[in-house]
């Protein structure tokens, strides 16, 4: 991994952790101009849906509780419909 790639990855991780979406435009510009293909392609993808990515990096709102409730309902429906055979516990509890 080059120094530029490591710096960009670390910088993006900081944006995710600290919700610093105001740095996103500068990060995308730098990633598209001075990084390997993988990072620049990732930056291009972020730029294509900029408003959603920026909102995700600036708001403290989380959808985790809603996603958890939806997942529980889907698992319940799967069990009730009889589609949760023997592979189901292995997928649900891989270390058990």
XYZ file of C-alpha atoms in Angstrom:
96
model
C 0.000 0.000 0.000
C 1.422 3.357 -0.960
C 1.664 6.278 1.432
C -1.020 8.184 -0.497
C -3.412 5.230 -0.297
C -2.786 4.732 3.416
C -3.316 8.433 4.075
C -6.594 8.473 2.091
C -7.909 5.358 3.812
C -7.023 6.746 7.238
C -8.595 10.079 6.373
C -11.812 8.435 5.186
C -11.963 6.304 8.339
C -11.660 9.506 10.369
C -14.537 11.061 8.437
C -16.684 7.999 9.186
C -15.788 7.897 12.861
C -16.095 11.604 13.599
C -18.942 12.356 11.130
C -16.925 15.003 9.301
C -18.897 15.151 6.062
C -17.704 18.686 5.327
C -14.351 17.163 4.297
C -15.946 14.815 1.749
C -15.587 17.048 -1.327
C -11.882 17.592 -0.725
C -11.360 13.895 -0.022
C -13.108 12.841 -3.247
C -11.101 15.361 -5.284
C -7.823 14.181 -3.807
C -8.719 10.505 -4.173
C -9.686 10.903 -7.820
C -6.487 12.741 -8.725
C -3.733 11.164 -6.660
C -4.539 7.568 -5.860
C -4.544 4.082 -7.337
C -7.457 2.808 -9.388
C -9.290 1.154 -6.499
C -9.504 4.279 -4.370
C -10.333 6.548 -7.311
C -13.126 4.192 -8.423
C -14.481 4.195 -4.868
C -14.341 8.005 -4.832
C -16.170 8.136 -8.167
C -18.916 5.962 -6.700
C -19.182 8.227 -3.657
C -19.399 11.244 -5.929
C -22.207 9.685 -7.976
C -24.417 9.599 -4.850
C -22.862 12.568 -3.095
C -25.957 13.842 -1.295
C -26.660 10.495 0.397
C -23.023 9.982 1.390
C -22.736 13.540 2.703
C -25.934 13.117 4.734
C -24.627 9.851 6.169
C -21.400 11.555 7.207
C -23.020 14.594 8.816
C -26.125 13.389 10.661
C -26.172 11.523 13.956
C -29.415 9.744 13.086
C -29.108 5.962 12.802
C -31.521 3.427 11.313
C -30.113 0.528 13.352
C -33.181 0.022 15.581
C -35.476 -0.043 12.561
C -33.213 -2.457 10.679
C -33.088 -4.726 13.726
C -36.884 -4.819 13.962
C -37.230 -5.575 10.246
C -34.653 -8.365 10.540
C -36.492 -9.948 13.488
C -39.775 -9.899 11.538
C -38.128 -11.497 8.491
C -36.512 -14.227 10.600
C -39.813 -14.934 12.329
C -41.646 -15.179 8.997
C -38.932 -17.457 7.664
C -39.245 -19.769 10.654
C -43.050 -19.843 10.539
C -43.179 -20.579 6.819
C -41.022 -23.682 7.303
C -38.087 -22.438 5.244
C -35.811 -22.390 8.270
C -34.546 -25.957 8.111
C -31.257 -27.297 9.428
C -29.034 -24.780 7.577
C -30.846 -21.940 9.328
C -29.208 -22.321 12.775
C -25.795 -22.662 11.132
C -26.281 -19.393 9.265
C -27.771 -17.641 12.266
C -25.233 -18.903 14.823
C -22.039 -19.788 12.941
C -19.926 -20.334 16.078
C -22.440 -22.522 17.920
